[in-house]
Coordinates of C-alpha atoms and ligand atoms in Angstrom, one line a residue:
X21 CA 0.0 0.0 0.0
X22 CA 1.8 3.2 -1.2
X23 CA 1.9 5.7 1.8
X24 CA 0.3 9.6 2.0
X25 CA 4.0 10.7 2.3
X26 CA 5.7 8.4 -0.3
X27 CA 6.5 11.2 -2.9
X28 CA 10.2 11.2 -2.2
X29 CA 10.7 7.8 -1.1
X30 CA 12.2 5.4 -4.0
X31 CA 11.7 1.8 -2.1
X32 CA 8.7 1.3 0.5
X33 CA 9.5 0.6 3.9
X34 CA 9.9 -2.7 5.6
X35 CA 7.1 -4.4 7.4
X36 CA 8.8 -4.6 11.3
X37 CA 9.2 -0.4 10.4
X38 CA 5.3 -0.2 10.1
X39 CA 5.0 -2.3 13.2
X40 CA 7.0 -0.2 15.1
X41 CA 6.3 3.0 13.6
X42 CA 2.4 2.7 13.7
X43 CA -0.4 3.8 16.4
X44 CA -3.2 3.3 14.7
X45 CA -3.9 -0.2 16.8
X46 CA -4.5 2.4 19.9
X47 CA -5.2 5.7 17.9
X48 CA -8.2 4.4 16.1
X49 CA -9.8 5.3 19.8
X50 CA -9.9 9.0 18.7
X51 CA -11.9 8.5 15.4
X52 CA -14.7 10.1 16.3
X53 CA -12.7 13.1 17.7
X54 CA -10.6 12.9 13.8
X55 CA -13.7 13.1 12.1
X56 CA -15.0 16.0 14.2
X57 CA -11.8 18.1 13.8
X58 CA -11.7 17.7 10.2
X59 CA -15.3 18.1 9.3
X60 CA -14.9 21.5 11.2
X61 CA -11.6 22.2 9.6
X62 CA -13.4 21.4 6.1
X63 CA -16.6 23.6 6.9
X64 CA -14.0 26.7 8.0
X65 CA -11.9 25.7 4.8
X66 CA -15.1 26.3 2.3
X67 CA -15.8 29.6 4.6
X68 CA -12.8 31.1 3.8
X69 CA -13.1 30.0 -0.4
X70 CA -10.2 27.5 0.0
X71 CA -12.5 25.0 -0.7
X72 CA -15.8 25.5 -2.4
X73 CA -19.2 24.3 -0.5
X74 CA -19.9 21.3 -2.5
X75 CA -16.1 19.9 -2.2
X76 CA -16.5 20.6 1.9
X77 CA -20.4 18.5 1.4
X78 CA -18.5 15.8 0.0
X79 CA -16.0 15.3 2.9
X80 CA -18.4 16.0 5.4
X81 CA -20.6 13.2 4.0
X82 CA -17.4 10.9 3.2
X83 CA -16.3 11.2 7.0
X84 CA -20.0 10.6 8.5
X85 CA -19.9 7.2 6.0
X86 CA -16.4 6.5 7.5
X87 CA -17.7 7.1 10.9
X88 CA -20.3 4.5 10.2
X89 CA -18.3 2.2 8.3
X90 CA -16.0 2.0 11.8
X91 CA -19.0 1.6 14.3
X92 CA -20.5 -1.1 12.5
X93 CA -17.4 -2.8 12.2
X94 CA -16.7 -2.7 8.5
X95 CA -14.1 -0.5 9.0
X96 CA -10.7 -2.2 7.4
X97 CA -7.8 -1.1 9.9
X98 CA -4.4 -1.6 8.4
X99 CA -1.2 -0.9 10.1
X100 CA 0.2 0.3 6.6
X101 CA -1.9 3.5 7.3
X102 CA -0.1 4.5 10.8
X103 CA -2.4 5.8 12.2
X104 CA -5.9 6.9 12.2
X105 CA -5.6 10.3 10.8
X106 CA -4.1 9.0 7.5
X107 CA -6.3 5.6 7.5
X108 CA -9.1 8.0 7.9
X109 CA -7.9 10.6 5.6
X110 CA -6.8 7.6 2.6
X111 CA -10.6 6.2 3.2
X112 CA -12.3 9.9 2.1
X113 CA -9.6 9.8 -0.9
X114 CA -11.0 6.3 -2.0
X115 CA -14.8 7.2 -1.3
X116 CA -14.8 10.7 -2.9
X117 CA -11.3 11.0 -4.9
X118 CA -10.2 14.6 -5.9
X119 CA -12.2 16.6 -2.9
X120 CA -10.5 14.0 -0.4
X121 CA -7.2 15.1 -1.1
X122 CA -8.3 18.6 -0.5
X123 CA -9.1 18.1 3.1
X124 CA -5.2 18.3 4.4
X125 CA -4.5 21.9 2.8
X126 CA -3.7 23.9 6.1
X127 CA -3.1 21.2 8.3
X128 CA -0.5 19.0 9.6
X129 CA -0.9 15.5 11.8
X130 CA 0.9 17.4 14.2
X131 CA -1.5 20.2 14.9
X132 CA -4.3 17.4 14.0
X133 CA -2.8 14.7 16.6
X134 CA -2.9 17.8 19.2
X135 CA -6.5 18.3 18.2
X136 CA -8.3 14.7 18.8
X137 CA -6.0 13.9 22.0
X138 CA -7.2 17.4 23.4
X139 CA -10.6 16.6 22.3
X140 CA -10.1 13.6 23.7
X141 CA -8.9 14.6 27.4
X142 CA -11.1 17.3 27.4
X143 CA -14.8 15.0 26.9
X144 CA -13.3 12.3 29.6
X145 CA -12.2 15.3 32.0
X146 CA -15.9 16.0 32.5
X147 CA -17.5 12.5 32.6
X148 CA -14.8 11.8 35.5
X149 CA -16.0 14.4 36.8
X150 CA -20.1 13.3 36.7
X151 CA -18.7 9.6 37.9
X152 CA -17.1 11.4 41.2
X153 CA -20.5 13.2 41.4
X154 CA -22.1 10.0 41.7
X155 CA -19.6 8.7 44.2
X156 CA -20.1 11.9 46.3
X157 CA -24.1 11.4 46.6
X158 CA -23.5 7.8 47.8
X159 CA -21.1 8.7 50.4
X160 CA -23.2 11.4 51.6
X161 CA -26.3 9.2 52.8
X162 CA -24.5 7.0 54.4
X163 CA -22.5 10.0 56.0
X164 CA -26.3 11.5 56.3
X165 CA -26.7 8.2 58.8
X166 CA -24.1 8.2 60.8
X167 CA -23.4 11.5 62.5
X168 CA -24.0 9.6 65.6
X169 CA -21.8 7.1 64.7
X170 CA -18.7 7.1 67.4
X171 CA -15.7 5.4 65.9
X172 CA -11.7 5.6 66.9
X173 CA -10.1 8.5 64.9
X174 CA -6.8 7.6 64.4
X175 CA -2.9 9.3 64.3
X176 CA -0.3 7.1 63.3
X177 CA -3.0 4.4 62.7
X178 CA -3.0 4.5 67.0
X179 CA -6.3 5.4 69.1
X180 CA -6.3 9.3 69.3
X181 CA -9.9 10.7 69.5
X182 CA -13.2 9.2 69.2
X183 CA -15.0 11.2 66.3
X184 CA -18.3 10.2 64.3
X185 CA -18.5 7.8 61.0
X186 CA -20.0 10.6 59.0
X187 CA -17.3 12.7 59.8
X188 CA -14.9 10.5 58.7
X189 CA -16.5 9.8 55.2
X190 CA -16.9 13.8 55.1
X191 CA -13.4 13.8 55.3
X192 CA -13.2 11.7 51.4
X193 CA -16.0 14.0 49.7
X194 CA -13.5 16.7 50.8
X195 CA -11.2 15.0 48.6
X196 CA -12.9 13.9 45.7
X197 CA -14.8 17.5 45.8
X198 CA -11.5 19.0 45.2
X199 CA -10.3 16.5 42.8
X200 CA -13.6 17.7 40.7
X201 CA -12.0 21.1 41.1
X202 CA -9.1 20.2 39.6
X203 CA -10.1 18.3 36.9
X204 CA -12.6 21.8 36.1
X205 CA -9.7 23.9 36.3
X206 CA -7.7 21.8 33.8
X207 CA -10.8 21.5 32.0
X208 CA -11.1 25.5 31.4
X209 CA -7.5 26.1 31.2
X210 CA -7.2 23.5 28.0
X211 CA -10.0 24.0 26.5
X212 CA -8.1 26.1 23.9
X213 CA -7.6 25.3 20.0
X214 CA -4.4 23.6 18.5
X215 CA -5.5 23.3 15.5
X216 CA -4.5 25.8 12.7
X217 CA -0.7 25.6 13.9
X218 CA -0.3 22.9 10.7
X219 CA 3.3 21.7 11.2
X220 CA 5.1 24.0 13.7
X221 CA 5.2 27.5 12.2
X222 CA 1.6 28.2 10.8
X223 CA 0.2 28.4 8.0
X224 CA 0.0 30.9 4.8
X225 CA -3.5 30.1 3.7
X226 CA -6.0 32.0 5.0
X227 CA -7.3 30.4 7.8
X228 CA -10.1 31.3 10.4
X229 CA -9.2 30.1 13.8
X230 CA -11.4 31.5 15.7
X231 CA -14.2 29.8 13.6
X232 CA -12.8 26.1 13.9
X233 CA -12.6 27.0 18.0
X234 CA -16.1 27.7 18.0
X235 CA -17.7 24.4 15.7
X236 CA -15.9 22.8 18.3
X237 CA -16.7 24.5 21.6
X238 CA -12.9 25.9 22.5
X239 CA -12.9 28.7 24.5
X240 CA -10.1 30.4 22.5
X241 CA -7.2 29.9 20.3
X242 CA -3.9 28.9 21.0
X243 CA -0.9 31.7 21.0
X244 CA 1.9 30.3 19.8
X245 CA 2.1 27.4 17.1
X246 CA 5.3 26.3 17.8
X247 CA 4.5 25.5 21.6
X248 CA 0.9 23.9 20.5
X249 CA 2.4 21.2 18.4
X250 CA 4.3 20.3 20.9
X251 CA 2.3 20.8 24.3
X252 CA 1.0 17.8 26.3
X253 CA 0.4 19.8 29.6
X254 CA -2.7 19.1 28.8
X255 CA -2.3 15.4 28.7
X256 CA -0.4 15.3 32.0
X257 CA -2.9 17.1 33.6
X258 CA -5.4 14.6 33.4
X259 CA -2.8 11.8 34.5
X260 CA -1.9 14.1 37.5
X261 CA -5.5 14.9 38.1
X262 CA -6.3 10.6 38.0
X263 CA -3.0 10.0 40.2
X264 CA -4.3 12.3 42.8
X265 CA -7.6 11.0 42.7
X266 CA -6.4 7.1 42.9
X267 CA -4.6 8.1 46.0
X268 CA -7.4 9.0 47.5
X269 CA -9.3 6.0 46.4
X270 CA -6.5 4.2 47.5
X271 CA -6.1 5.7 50.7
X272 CA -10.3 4.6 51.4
X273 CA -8.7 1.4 50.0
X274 CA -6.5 0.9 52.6
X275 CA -9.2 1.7 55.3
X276 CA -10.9 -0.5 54.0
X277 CA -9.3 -3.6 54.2
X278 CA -8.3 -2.6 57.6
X279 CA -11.8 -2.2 58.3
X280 CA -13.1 -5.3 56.8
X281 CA -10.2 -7.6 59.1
X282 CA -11.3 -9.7 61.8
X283 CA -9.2 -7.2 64.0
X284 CA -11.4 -4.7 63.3
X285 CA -14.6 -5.9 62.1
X286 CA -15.5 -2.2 61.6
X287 CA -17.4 -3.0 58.2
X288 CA -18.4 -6.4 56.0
X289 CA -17.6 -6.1 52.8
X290 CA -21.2 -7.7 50.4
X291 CA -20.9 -11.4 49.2
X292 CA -21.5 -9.3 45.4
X293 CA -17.9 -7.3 45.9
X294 CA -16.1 -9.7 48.0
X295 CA -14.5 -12.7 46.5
X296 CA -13.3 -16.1 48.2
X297 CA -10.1 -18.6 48.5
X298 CA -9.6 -21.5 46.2
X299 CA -7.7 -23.2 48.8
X300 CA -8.9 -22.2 52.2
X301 CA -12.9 -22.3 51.7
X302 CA -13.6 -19.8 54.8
X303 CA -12.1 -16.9 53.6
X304 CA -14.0 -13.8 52.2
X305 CA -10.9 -11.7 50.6
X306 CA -11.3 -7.5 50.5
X307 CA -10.1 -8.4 46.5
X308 CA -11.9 -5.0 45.5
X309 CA -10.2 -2.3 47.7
X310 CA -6.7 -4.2 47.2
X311 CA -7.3 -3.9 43.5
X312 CA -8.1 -0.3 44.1
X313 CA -5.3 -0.1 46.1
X314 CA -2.6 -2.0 43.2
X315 CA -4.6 0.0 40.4
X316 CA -3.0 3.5 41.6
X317 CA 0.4 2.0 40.8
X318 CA 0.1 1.8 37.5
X319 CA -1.9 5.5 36.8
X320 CA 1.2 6.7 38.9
X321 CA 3.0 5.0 36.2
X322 CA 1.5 6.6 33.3
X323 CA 2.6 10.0 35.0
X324 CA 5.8 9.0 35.2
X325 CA 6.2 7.7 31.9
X326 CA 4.9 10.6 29.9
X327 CA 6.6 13.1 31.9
X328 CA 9.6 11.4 31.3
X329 CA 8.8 10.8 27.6
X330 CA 9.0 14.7 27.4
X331 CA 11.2 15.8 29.5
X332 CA 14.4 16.0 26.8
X333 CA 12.5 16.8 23.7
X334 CA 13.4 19.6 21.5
X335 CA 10.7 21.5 19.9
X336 CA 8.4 21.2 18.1
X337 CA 6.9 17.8 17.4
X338 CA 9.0 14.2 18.1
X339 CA 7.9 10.8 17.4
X340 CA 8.4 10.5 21.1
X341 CA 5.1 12.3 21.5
X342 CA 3.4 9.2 19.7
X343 CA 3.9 7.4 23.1
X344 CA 1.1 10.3 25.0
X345 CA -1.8 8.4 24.7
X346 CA -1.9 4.3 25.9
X347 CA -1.2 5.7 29.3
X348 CA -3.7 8.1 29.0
X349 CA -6.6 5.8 27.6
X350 CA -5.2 3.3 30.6
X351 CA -5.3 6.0 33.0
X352 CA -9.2 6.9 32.1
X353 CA -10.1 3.5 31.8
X354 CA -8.6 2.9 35.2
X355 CA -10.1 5.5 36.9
X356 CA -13.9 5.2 35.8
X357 CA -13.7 1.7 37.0
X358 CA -12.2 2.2 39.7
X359 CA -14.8 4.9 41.0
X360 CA -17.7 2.8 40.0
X361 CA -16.6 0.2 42.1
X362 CA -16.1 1.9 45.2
X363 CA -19.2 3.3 44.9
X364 CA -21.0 0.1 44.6
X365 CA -18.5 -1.7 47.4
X366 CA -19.4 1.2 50.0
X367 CA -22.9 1.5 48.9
X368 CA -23.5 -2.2 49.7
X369 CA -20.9 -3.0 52.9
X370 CA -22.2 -3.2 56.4
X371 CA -21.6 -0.9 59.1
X372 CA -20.9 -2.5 62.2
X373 CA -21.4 0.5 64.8
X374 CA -21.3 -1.8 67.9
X375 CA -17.7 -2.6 66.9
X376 CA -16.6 0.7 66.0
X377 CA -18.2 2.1 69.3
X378 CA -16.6 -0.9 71.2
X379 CA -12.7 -0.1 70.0
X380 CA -13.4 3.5 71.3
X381 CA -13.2 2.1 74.4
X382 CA -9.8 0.9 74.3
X383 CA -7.0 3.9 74.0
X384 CA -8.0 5.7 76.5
X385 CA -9.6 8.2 73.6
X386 CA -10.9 10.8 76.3
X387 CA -7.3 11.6 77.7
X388 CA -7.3 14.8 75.8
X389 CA -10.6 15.8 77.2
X390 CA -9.3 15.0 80.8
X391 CA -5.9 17.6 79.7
X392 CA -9.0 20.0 78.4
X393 CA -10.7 19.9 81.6
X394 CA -7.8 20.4 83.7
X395 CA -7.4 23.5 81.9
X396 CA -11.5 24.8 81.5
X397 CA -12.1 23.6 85.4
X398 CA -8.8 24.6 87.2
X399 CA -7.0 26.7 85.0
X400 CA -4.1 24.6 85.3
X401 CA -2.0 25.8 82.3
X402 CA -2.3 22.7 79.3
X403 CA 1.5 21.4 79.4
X404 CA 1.0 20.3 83.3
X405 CA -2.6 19.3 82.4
X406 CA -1.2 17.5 79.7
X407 CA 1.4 15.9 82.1
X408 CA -1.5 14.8 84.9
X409 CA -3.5 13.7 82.0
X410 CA -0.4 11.2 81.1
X411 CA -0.5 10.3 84.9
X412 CA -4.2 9.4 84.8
X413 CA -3.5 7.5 81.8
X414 CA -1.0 5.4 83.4
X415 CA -3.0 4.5 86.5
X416 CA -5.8 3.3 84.4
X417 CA -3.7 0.9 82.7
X418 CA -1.8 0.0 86.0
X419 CA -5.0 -1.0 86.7
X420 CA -5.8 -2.5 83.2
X421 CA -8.8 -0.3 82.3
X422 CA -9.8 2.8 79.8
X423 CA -8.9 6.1 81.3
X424 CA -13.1 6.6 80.8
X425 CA -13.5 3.9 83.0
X426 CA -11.7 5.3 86.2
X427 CA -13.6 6.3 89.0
X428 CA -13.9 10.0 90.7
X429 CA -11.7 8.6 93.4
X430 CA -9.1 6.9 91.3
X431 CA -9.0 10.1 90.0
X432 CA -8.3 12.1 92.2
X433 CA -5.4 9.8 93.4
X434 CA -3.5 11.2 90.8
X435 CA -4.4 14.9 91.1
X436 CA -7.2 16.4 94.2
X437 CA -8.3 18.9 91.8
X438 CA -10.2 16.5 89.6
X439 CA -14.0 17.1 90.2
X440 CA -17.3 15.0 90.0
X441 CA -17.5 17.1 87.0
X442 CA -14.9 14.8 85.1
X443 CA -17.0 11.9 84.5
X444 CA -19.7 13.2 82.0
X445 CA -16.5 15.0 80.4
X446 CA -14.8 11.5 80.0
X447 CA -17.8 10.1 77.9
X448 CA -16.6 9.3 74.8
X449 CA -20.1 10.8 72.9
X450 CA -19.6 13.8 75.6
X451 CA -15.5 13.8 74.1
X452 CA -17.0 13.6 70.1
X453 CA -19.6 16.3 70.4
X454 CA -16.9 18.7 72.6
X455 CA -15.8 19.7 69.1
X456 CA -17.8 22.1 68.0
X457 CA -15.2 23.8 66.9
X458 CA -15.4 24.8 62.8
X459 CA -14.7 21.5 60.5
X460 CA -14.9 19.5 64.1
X461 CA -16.3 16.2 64.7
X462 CA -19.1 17.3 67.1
X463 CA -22.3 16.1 65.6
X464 CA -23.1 19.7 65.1
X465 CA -20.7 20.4 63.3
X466 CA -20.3 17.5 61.4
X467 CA -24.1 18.5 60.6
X468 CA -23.0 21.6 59.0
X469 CA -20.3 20.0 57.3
X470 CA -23.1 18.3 55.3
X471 CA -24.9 21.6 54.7
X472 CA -22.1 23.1 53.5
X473 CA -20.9 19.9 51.1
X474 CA -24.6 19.6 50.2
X475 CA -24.5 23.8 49.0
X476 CA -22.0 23.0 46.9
X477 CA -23.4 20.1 45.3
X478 CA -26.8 21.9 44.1
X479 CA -24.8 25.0 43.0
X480 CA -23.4 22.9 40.5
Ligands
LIG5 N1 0.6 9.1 15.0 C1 1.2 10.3 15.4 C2 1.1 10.6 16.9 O1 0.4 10.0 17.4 C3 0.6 11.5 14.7 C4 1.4 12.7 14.4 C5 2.5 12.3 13.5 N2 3.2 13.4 12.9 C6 4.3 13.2 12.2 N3 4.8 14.3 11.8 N4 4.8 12.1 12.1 O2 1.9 11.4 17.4

């Protein structure tokens, strides 16, 4: 098959040289985007007399059939094309002849590669964005549930504070809200045309920019062609904006599988995401978060890799750049997954809120409310309360019982200024509900936490 580019060649090239060189086996992903770009690029060509109405008809009609042709499958993908801007482009020259080999006047692959992938990125950026949406609403009725849930909050995975369960899933839609930021922000700072920038230096046909920006619903133009061709900020963006996502999927991950141990027993995974042992037939395995969990690995990966695919090139357009997008179309597919799972893990798990209430009673959880006291009740500056606190602390376990659990008396051993008072503050609902404080755990606040979170979702 004689190539789009064969003018100067004498010999064609060798069949392991189109293997290698081709990316039309992952490419042909962006068809639809191809198709758009250069139906728009054909309509703005006719506007501005370079080609006349009925020639731009003619392509527009040839790509829709093309379009077709590849949906149903009777599309004939050959590696000999390279990739899908020239398989596309040498299908309208076979279906329409002479008006086909019009379409490229004013364009490159270069500016035309940076226009599908940017399409591209640009459509996923916003349906990640509706599949966090989705994850946010489930994790706000269960957090809608359980704002008198008392569970361990934890430093250095050790007992620290007893706080509430909604507070604690309040504390993930605070992350995934601001990963929808970001991936808005990206969203409006790319949403800019490459195309128009043909090879690397422009064009000298009279071109309308502005008009291909708005068929396809860019904000603007790009500046500067010789940047355009080669820019893939746009690319890493959306890996950076997936990595930081995964994390916090797998950081929820992590919980839990913690959560779902027999040590903990704070949730039960449902027999639907929960998978079993082909040896040991009593085991129910947390397969789902650990996947979640392993997943992140390899979008960190894809970072990694195109950064470093870019990070020595000269400008404008490499080859090199040809290696942009499996990571990418890994990284999206990872990622929707990934959230639609979680969603449906958490929205069917169990809470067990007699075991989460139970381990608050281990840790002595209240010892910072005994320190508070110290310092509301008998103005005892908060390093020495802090100090009697650690005192109280280690009677209790002398005595091998939570620090809530010590009597007025036993108290009092360890410092005569220690009231009656103490006991209610020692409860560990009494301890979650002290902090009322802005963003706190109290169940007041946590309430307004859900106001606020629930604002933000109907302004959208
Ligand atoms: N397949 C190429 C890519 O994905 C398209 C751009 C090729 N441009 C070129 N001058 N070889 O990057």
């Amino acid at each position: 098959m004689s190539k789009l580019w064969s003018g100067r060649f004498a010999q064609s090239g060798a069949q392991l040289l189109d293997e290698f060189n081709a990316s039309l086996p992952f490419d042909k992903k962006l068809y639809e985007e191809d198709i758009r770009g250069s139906i728009a690029h054909a309509t703005m060509l006719a506007k501005q007399g370079i080609l006349t109405q009925e020639e731009a008809e003619e392509i527009a009609k040839g790509l829709m059939q093309i379009k077709q042709e590849i949906e149903e499958g009777l599309f004939e993908f050959s590696i000999a094309h390279e990739d899908i801007h020239m398989a596309v482009e040498s299908r309208l020259i076979t279906l329409i002849g002479e008006a086909g080999k019009r379409l490229h006047t004013a364009r490159s692959r270069n500016d035309q590669v940076a226009l599908d992938f940017r399409l591209y990125v640009q459509k996923q950026t916003l349906v990640i964005v509706n599949v966090l949406e989705s994850l946010i609403d489930v994790l706000m009725q269960i957090a809608k549930e359980h704002t008198n849930t008392l569970l361990p909050g934890m430093t250095h995975l050790q007992h620290a504070q007893p706080i509430n369960f909604a507070f604690h899933l309040l504390a993930y839609v605070s992350m995934f809200k601001r990963d929808i930021e970001r991936l808005e922000s990206s969203h409006k700072r790319n949403n800019i045309l490459p195309l128009g920038c043909a090879a690397l230096a422009g064009t000298p046909h009279n071109i309308d920019r502005e008009y291909v920006a708005k068929l396809l619903g860019f904000d603007g133009v790009s500046v500067n062609c010789l940047d355009t061709v080669s820019d893939r900020d746009f690319a890493l963006e959306i890996l950076f904006n997936i990595s930081t996502i995964m994390m916090h999927v797998s950081r929820f991950a992590e919980e839990l599988i913690l959560w779902s141990s027999y040590e903990f027993k704070f949730i039960t995974l449902s027999d639907e995401y929960s998978t079993g042992s082909s040896i040991m037939p009593q085991k129910k395995n947390p397969d789902v978060p650990e996947l979640l969990r392993g997943k992140t690995g390899r979008v960190n990966g894809n970072l990694i890799s195109l950064l470093t695919v870019l990070k020595g090139l000269p400008l404008a357009y490499n080859k090199d750049m040809q290696e942009d997008k499996e990571g990418v179309f890994d990284s999206v597919e990872t990622v929707f997954i990934s959230l639609n799972i979680l969603k449906e893990a958490i929205r069917t798990m169990s809470i067990n809120h007699e075991r989460m209430r139970q381990a608050c009673e281990v840790g002595h959880l209240s010892a910072t409310d005994l320190a508070d006291y110290l310092v509301q009740k008998c103005n005892i500056p908060f390093r020495e309360a802090h100090f009697i606190t650690g005192r109280a602390v280690a009677h209790a376990e002398s005595l091998g019982i939570d620090l809530s659990k010590l009597s007025v008396e036993e108290l009092q051993k360890v410092d005569a200024r220690i009231g009656e008072d103490v006991l209610e503050v020692l409860s560990l609902v009494h301890s979650m509900n002290a902090r009322t404080s802005q963003g706190g755990t109290a169940t007041s606040s946590t309430c307004k936490q859900i106001e606020l979170l629930e604002a933000w979702i109907q302004s959208r």
